Coordinates of C-alpha atoms and ligand atoms in Angstrom, one line a residue:
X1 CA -34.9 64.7 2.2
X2 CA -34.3 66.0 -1.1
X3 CA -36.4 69.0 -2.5
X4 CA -38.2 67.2 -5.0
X5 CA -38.6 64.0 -2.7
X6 CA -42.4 64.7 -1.9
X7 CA -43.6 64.2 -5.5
X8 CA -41.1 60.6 -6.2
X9 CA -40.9 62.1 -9.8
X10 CA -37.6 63.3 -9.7
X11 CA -34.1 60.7 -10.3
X12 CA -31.1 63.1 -10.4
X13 CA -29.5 66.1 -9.4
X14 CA -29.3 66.8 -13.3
X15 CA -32.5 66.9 -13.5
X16 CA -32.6 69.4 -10.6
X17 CA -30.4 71.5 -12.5
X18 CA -32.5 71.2 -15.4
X19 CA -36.0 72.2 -14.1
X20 CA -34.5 75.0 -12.5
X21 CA -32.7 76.5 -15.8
X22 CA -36.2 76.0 -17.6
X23 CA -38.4 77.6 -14.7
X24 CA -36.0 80.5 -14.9
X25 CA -36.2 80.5 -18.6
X26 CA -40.7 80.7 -18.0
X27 CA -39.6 83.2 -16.2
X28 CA -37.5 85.6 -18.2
X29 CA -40.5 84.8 -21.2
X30 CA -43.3 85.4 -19.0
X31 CA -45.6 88.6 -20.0
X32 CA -44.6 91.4 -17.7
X33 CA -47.5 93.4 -16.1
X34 CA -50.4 91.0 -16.2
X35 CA -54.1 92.4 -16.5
X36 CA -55.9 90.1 -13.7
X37 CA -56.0 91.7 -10.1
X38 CA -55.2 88.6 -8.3
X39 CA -57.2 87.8 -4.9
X40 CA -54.7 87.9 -1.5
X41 CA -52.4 85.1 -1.0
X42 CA -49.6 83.6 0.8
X43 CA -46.1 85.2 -0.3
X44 CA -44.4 83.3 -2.9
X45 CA -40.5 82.5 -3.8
X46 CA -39.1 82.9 -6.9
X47 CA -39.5 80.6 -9.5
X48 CA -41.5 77.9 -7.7
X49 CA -44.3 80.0 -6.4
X50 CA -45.8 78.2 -3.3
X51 CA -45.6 75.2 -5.1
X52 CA -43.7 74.3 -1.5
X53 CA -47.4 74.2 0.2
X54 CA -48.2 71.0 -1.9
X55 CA -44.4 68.9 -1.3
X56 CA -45.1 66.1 0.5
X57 CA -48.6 67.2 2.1
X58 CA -51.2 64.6 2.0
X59 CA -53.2 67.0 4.1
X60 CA -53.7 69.8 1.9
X61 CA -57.2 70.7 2.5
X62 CA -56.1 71.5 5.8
X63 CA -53.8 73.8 4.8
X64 CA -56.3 74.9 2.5
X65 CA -58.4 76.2 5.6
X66 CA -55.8 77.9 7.1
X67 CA -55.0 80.0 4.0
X68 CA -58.7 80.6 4.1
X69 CA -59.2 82.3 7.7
X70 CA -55.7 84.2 7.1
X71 CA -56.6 85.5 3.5
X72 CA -60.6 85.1 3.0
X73 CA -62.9 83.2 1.0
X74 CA -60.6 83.1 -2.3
X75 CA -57.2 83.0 -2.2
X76 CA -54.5 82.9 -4.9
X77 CA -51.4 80.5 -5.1
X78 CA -48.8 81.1 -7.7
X79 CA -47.2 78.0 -9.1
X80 CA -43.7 78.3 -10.8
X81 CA -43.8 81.4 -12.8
X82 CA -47.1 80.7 -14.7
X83 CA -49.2 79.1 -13.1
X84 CA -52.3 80.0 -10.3
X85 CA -54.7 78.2 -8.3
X86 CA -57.2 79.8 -6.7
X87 CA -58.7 77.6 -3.9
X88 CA -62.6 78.3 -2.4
X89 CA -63.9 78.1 1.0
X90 CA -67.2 78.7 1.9
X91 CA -70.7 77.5 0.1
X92 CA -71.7 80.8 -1.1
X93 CA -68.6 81.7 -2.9
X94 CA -68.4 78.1 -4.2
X95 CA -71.9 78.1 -5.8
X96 CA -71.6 81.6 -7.3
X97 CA -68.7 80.2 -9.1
X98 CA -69.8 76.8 -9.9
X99 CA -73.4 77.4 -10.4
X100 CA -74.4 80.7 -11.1
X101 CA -70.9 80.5 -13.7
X102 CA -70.9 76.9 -14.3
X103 CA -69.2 76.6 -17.9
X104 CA -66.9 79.6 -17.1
X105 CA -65.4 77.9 -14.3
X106 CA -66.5 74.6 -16.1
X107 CA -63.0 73.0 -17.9
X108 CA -60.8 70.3 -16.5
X109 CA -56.8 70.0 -16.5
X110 CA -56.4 68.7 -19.9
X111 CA -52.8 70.3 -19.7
X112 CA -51.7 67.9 -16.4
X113 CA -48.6 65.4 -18.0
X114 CA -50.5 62.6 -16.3
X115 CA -53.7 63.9 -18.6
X116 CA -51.6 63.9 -21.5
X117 CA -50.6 61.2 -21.2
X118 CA -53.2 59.0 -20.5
X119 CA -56.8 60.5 -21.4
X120 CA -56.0 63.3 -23.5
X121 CA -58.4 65.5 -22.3
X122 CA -61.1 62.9 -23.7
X123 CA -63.7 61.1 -21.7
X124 CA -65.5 62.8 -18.9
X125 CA -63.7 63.5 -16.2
X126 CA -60.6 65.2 -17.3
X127 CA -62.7 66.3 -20.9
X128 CA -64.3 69.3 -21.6
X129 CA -66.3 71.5 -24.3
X130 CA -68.6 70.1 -26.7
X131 CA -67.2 66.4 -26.5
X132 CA -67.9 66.3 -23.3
X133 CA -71.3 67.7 -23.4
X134 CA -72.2 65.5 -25.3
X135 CA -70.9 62.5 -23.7
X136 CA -72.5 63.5 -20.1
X137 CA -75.8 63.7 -22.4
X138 CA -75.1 60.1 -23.1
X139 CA -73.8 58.7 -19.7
X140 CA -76.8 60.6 -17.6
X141 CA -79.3 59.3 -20.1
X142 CA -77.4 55.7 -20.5
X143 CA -77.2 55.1 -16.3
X144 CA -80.8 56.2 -16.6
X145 CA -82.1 53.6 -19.0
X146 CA -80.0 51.2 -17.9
X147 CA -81.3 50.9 -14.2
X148 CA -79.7 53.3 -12.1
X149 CA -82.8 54.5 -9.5
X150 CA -84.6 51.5 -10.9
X151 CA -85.1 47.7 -9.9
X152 CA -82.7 46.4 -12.6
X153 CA -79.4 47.7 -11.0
X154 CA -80.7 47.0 -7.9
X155 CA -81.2 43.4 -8.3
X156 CA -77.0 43.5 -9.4
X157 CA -76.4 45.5 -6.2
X158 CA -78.1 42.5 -4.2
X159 CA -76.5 39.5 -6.2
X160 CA -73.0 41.5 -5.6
X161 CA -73.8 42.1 -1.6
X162 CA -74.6 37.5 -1.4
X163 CA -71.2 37.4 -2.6
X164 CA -69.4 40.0 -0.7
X165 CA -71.4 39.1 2.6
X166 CA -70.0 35.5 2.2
X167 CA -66.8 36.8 1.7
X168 CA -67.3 38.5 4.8
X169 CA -68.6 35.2 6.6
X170 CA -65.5 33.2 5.2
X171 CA -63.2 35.2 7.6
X172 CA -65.0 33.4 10.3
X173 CA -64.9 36.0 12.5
X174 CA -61.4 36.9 12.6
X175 CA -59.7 40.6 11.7
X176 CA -59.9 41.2 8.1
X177 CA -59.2 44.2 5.9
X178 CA -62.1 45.3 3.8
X179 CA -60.9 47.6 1.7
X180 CA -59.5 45.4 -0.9
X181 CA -62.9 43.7 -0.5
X182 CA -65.2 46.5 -0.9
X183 CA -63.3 47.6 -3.7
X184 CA -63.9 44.4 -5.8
X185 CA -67.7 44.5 -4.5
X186 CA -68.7 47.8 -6.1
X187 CA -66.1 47.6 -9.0
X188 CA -68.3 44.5 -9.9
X189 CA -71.7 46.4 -9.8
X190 CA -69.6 48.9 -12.7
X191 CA -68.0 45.7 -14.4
X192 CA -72.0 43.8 -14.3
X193 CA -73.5 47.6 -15.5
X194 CA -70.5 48.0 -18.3
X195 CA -69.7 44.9 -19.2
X196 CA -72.5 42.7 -18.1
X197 CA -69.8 40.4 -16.0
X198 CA -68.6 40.5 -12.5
X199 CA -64.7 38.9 -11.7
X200 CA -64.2 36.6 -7.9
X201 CA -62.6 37.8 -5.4
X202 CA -59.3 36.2 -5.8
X203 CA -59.3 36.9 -10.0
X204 CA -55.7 38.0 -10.3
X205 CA -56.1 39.8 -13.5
X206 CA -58.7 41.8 -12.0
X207 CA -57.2 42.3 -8.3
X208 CA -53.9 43.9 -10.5
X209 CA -57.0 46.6 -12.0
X210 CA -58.5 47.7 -8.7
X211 CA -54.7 48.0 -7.4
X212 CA -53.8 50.2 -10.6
X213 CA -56.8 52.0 -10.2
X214 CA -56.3 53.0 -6.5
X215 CA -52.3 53.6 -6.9
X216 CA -53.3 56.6 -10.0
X217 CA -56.0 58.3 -7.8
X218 CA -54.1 58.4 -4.9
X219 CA -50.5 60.1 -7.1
X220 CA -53.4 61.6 -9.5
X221 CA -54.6 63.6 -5.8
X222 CA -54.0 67.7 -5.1
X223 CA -50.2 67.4 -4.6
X224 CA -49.8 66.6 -8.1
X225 CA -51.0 69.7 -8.4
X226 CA -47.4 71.8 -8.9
X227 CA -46.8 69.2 -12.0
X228 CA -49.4 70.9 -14.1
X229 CA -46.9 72.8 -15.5
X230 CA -43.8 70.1 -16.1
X231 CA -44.0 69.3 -20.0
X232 CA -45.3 66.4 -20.3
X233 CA -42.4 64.7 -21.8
X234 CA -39.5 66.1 -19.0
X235 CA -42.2 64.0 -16.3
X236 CA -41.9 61.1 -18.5
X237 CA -38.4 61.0 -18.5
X238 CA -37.8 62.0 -14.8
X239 CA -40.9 60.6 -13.1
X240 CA -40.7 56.8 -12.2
X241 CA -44.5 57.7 -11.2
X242 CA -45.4 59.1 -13.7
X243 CA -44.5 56.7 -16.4
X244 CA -46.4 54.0 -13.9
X245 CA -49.5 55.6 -14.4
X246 CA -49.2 55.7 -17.7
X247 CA -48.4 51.5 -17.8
X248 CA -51.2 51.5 -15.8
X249 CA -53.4 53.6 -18.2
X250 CA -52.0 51.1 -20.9
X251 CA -53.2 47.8 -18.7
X252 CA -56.6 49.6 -18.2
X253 CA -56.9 50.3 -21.8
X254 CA -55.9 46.7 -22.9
X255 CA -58.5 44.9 -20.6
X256 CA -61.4 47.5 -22.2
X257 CA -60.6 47.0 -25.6
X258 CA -60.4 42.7 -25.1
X259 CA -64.3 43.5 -23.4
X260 CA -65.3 46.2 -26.4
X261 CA -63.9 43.7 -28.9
X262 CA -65.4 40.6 -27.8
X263 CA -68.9 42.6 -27.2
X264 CA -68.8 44.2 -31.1
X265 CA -68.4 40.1 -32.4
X266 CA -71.6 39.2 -30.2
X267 CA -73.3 42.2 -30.6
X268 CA -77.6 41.7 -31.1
X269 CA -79.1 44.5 -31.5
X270 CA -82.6 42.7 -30.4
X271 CA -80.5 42.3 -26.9
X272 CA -78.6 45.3 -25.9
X273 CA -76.8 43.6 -22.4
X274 CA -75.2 46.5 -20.8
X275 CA -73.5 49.6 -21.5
X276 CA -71.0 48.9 -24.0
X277 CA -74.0 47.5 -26.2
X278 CA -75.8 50.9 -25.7
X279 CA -72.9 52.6 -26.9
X280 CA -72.4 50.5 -29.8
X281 CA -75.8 51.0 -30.7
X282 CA -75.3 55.0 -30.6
X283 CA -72.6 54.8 -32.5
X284 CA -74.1 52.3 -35.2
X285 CA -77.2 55.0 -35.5
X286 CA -75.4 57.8 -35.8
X287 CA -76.1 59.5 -32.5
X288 CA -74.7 62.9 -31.9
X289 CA -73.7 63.3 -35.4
X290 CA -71.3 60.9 -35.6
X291 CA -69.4 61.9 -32.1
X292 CA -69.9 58.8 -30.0
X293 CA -66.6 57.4 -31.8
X294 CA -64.9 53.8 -30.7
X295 CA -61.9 56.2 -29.0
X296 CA -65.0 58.3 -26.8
X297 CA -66.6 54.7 -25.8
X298 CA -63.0 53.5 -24.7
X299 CA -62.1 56.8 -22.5
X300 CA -65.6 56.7 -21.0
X301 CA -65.4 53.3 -19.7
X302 CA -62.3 53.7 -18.3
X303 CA -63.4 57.1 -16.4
X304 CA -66.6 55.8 -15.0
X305 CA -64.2 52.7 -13.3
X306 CA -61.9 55.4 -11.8
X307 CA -65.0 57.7 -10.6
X308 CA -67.2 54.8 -10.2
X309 CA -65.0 52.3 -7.7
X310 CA -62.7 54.8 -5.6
X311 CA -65.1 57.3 -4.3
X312 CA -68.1 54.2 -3.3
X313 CA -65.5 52.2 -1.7
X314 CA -63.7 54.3 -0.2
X315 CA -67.1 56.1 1.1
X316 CA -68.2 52.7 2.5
X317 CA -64.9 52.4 4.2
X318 CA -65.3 55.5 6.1
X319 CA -69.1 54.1 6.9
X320 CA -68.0 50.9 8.6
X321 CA -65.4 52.6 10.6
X322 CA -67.4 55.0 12.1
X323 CA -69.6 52.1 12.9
X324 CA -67.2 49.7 14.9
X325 CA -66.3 53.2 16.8
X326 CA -69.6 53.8 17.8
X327 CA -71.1 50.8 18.8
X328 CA -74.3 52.2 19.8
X329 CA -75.1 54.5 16.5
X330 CA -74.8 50.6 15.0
X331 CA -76.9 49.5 17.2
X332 CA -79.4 51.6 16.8
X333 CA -79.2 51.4 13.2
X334 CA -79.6 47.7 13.5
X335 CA -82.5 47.9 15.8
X336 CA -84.4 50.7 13.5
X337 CA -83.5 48.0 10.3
X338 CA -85.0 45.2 12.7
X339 CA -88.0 46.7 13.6
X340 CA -88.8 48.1 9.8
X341 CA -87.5 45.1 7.7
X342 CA -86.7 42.3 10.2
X343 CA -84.7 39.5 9.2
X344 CA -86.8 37.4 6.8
X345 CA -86.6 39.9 4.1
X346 CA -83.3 41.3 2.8
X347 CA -83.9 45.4 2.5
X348 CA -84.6 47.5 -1.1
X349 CA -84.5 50.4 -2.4
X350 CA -88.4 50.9 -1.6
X351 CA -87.5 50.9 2.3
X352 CA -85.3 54.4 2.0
X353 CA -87.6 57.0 3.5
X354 CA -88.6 54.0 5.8
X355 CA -85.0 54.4 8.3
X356 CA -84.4 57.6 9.0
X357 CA -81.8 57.0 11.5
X358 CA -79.8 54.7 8.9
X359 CA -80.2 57.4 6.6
X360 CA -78.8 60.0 8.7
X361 CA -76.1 58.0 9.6
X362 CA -75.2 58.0 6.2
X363 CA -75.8 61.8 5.7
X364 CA -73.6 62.2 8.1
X365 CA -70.9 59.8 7.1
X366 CA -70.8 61.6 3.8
X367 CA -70.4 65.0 5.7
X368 CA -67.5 64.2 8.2
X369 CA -65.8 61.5 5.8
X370 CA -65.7 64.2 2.9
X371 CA -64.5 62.2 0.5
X372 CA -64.1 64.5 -1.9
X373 CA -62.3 67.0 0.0
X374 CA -61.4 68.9 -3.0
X375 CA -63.6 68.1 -5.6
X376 CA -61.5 67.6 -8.4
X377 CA -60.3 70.4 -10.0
X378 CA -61.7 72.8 -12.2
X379 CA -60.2 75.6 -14.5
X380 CA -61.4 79.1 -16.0
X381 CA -62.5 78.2 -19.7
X382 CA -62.5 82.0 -20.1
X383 CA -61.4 84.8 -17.9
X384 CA -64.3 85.4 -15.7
X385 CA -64.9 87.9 -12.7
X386 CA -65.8 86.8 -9.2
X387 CA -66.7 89.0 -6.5
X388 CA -64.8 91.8 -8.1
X389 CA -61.8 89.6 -8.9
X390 CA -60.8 88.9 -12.4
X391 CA -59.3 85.8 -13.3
X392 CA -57.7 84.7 -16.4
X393 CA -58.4 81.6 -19.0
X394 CA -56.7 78.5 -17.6
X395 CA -56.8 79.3 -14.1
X396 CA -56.8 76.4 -11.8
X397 CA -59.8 76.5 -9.0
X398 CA -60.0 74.5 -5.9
X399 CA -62.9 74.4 -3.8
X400 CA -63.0 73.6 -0.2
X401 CA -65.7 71.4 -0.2
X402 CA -64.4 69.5 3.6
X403 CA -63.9 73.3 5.0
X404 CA -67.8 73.6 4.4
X405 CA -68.4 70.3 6.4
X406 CA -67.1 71.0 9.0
X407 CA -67.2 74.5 9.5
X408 CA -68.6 75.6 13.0
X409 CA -70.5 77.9 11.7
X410 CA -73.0 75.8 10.0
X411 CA -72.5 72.7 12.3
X412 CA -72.4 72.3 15.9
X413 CA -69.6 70.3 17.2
X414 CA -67.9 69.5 13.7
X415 CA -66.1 66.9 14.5
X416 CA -68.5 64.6 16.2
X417 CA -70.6 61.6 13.9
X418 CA -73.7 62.0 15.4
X419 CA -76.4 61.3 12.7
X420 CA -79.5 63.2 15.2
X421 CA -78.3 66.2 13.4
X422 CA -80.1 65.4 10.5
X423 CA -83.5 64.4 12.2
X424 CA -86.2 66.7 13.6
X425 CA -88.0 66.5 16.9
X426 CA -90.0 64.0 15.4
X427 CA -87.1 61.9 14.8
X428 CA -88.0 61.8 11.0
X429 CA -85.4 62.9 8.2
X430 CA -85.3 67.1 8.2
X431 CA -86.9 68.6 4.9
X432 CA -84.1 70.5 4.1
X433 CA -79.9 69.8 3.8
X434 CA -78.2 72.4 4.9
X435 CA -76.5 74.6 1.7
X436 CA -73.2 73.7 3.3
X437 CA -73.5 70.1 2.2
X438 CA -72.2 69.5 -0.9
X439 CA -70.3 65.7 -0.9
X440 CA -71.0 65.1 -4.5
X441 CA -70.4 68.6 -5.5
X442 CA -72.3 71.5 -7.2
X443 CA -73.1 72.9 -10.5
X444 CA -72.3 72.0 -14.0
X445 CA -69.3 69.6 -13.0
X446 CA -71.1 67.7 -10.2
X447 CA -71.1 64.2 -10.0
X448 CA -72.5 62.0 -12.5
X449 CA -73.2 58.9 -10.6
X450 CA -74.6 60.7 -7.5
X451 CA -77.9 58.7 -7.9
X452 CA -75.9 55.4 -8.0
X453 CA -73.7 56.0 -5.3
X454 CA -76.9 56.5 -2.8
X455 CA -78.0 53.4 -3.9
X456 CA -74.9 51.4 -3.2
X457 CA -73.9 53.2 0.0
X458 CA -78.1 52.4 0.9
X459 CA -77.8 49.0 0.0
X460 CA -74.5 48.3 1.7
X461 CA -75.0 49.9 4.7
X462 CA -78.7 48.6 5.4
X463 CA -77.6 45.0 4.3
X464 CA -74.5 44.3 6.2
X465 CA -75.7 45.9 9.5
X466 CA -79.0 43.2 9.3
X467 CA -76.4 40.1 8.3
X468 CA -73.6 41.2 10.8
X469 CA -72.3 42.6 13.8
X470 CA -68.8 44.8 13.5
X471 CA -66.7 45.3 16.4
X472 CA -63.4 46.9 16.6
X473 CA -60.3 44.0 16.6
X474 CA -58.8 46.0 20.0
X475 CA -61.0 47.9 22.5
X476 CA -58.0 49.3 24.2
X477 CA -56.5 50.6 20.6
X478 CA -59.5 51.7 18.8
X479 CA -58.3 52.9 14.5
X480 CA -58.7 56.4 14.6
X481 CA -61.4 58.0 12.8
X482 CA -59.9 61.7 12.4
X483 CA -56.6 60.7 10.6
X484 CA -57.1 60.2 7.0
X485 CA -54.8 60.6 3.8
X486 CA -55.6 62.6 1.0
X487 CA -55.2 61.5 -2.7
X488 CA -57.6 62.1 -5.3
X489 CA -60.4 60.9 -2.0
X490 CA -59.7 61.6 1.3
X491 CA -59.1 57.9 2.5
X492 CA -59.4 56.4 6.2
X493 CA -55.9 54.9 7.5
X494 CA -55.5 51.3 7.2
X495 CA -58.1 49.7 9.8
X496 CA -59.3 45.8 10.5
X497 CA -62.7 44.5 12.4
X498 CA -64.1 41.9 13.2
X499 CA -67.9 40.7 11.9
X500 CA -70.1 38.5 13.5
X501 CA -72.5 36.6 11.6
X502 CA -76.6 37.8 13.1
Ligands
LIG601 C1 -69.8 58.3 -2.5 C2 -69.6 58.3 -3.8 C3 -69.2 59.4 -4.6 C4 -68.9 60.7 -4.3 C5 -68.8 61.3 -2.9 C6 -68.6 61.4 -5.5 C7 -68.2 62.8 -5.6 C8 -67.9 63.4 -6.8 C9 -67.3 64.7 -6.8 C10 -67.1 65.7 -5.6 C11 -67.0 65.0 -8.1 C12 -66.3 66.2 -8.7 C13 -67.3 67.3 -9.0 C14 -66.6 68.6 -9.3 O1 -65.5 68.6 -9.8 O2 -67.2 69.7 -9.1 C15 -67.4 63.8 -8.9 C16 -67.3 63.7 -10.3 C17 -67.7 62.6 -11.0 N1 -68.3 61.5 -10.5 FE1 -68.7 61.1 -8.6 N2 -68.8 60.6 -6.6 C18 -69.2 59.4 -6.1 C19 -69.5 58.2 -6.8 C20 -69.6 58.2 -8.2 C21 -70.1 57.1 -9.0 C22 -70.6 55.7 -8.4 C23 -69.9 57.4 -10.3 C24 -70.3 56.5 -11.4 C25 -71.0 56.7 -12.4 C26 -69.4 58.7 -10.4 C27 -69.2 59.4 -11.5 C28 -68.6 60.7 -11.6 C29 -68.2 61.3 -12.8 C30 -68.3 60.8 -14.2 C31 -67.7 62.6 -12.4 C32 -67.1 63.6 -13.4 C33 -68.1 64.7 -13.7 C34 -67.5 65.7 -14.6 O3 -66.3 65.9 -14.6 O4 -68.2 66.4 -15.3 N3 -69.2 59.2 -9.1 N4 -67.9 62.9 -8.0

């Protein structure tokens, strides 16, 4: 396998030969003597650093942990000659960073090839400083008005579940995937919030999206990470993945600006119908001085579809699969829905706080399925100090956010889903979530849509398990429930069940 084979960017040996003449050349140019005292890290080789950790590793927050007991809390990797990660283990050290120096350790990787690219550093997940200030202010206060924690969007998140529960019926109680499925289900409650529309099931156009979508988060994930520093235009010329993303991006692009184009010809202001109206409006007023511009509405869209779908999905995935492998956690889920909600009623958002056991089960899918493994990651807007470490501007930071779910320390038996952990002797929900739990992150970059995605996992979970049973397709060769992948979300292996109609 050739050197550059885990990363599919590279075509030719010329190329090779290349890279390596300009790393040596960053090399001979870069400042001797630098002022930072670097935290304790692996050894590195010349030229690439330990840019070797991150070749062909989907499983680099495992390797992640093992830097962490064999160098501490923060560690330091060197990548090529310029450039440093330092990754995070450990709640404490990843609040004092995140929190207590939020904006410091607050900026995004607006200098990643696949950033240039495609967002260029606008929107708000790969955007940072006052543009993207002031386009959280808008989002939060946009999701807000527009439904999210209120009956609106949850009357979309029910009309979505009829249709993807009668997808789920049509299979007729054979194996079925439903990944691709539960993609298209809560890409439609983003596509009925943004664009007031929702696409079938079997809408080409829209299947080719979702399929774009997942292929950039999963080559967008941690072991991209060593391409930071390629120049942009030697990964476009080398990097068959690379310039996919970017068609990708384009296709994206194309299908927001046919939706933000038809919506500015039909646009009432006496009838704002979704998000792309509110946004118009903003920018027809004025807001923000001006900021909310046509290019900010278009990046914004596209950002909340690829933190929006993924991350629910992919969640829900994890959810169902713990489920068929442990029969009797669904079981009793089912009997605690039966019992509170019955089956003459479908269930809403006013029965949370009425299932503890569903809701633990979820707690704790969200703490062994860490999605998020890694966050996604942040960089030094300035050089800051952290526990006695100084770190310069443009550092790269990593935290360990599936080290702190599953470290011993803070939960007995790790490994095991076993939702009782979160209920007291009373069998109610515990007051209190352990600091170590942090799915949707912490501090000034957490997620945006964290109220959302409790609805939708709530809805989905509580839903299904009163319409259907789910069983495993093979008793005797259960899917595994340890292995995963990780991309941009740490995903489950490819699984199929079977659901029976209650
Ligand atoms: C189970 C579902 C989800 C999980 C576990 C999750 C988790 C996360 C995490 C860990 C981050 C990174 C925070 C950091 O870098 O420190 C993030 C960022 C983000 N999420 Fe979510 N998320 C979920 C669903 C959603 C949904 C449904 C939306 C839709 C509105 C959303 C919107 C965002 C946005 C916009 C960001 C970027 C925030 C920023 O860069 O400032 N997420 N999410």
């Amino acid at each position: 396998m050739s050197l550059f084979a885990w990363i599919e960017f590279i075509d030719t040996s010329t190329l090779l030969l290349f890279l390596v003449v300009f790393l040596c050349g960053l090399w001979l140019l870069s400042p001797p003597g630098s002022p930072v005292n670097w935290p304790p890290g692996p050894k590195s080789w010349p030229l690439i650093g330990n840019a070797d950790l991150f070749w062909n590793n989907d499983q680099i927050h495992l390797t992640f942990t093992k830097l962490a007991k064999k160098y501490g809390q923060i560690v330091h990797l060197r990548i090529g000659p310029r450039g440093h990660v330092i990754l995070l283990t450990g709640q404490d050290v990843i609040r004092e960073a995140f929190v207590n120096q939020g904006e410091s350790f607050g900026n995004r990787l607006s200098f990643h090839p696949f950033v240039k690219y495609t967002s260029k550093g606008r929107g708000i997940l790969s955007g940072h400083g006052k543009n993207w200030k002031i386009l959280k202010r808008f989002t939060l206060r946009t999701l807000k008005d527009f439904g999210v924690g209120k009956s609106s969007l949850e009357e979309k998140i029910k009309e979505e579940l009829d249709f993807f529960a009668a997808e789920i019926h049509s299979k007729g109680g054979e194996p079925f995937d439903l990944k691709m499925l539960i993609e298209n289900a809560v890409s439609n409650i983003m596509c009925s919030m943004v664009f007031g529309e929702r696409y079938d099931y079997d809408d080409e156009e829209f299947a080719h999206l979702l399929h774009g979508v997942t292929f950039t988060l999963d080559k967008a994930g941690f072991n991209s990470t060593p391409m930071t520093w390629i120049p942009g235009a030697v990964a476009m010329a080398c990097s068959p993945t690379m310039r996919k993303v970017v068609d990708i991006d384009r296709d994206i692009k194309e299908f927001v600006r046919k939706k933000t184009a038809e919506h500015r010809e039909t646009f009432d202001e006496q009838n704002i119908r979704d998000f792309i109206d509110i946004y118009i409006k903003a920018e027809k007023d004025g807001e923000e001085n001006g900021a909310l511009t046509y290019e900010n509405l278009f990046q914004l869209i596209v950002d909340l579809f690829l933190a929006g779908t993924e991350t629910t999905s992919t969640a829900l995935l994890w959810a169902f699969l713990y489920m068929i492998c442990h029969p009797d956690i669904q079981t009793r889920c089912r009997e605690e829905i039966a019992e509170v909600i019955g089956q003459d009623r479908r269930p809403c958002m006013k029965d949370k706080g009425t299932l503890p056991y569903v809701e633990a089960a979820i707690l704790e899918m969200h703490r062994l399925a860490s999605i998020a493994a890694g966050a996604i990651t942040h960089v030094t807007s300035e050089p800051v100090t952290l526990r006695g470490f100084h770190l310069p501007k443009e550092t790269l930071v990593i935290p360990n956010l599936y080290e702190s779910h599953m470290d011993p320390a803070c939960w007995t038996d790790p490994f095991a889903f076993n939702p009782d952990r979160w209920l007291d002797e009373n069998n109610k929900l515990k007051k209190t979530t352990p600091a170590a739990f942090m799915p949707f992150s912490v501090g000034y970059r957490k997620c945006m849509g964290e109220t959302l995605a409790k609805m939708e996992m709530f809805l989905f979970v509580t839903t299904l398990l009163q319409r259907f049973d789910f069983r495993m397709v093979d008793v005797d060769n259960p899917p595994s429930y340890t292995d995963a992948v990780l991309g941009m979300t740490r995903c489950p292996l490819k699984y199929k069940m079977i659901a029976t109609r209650i």
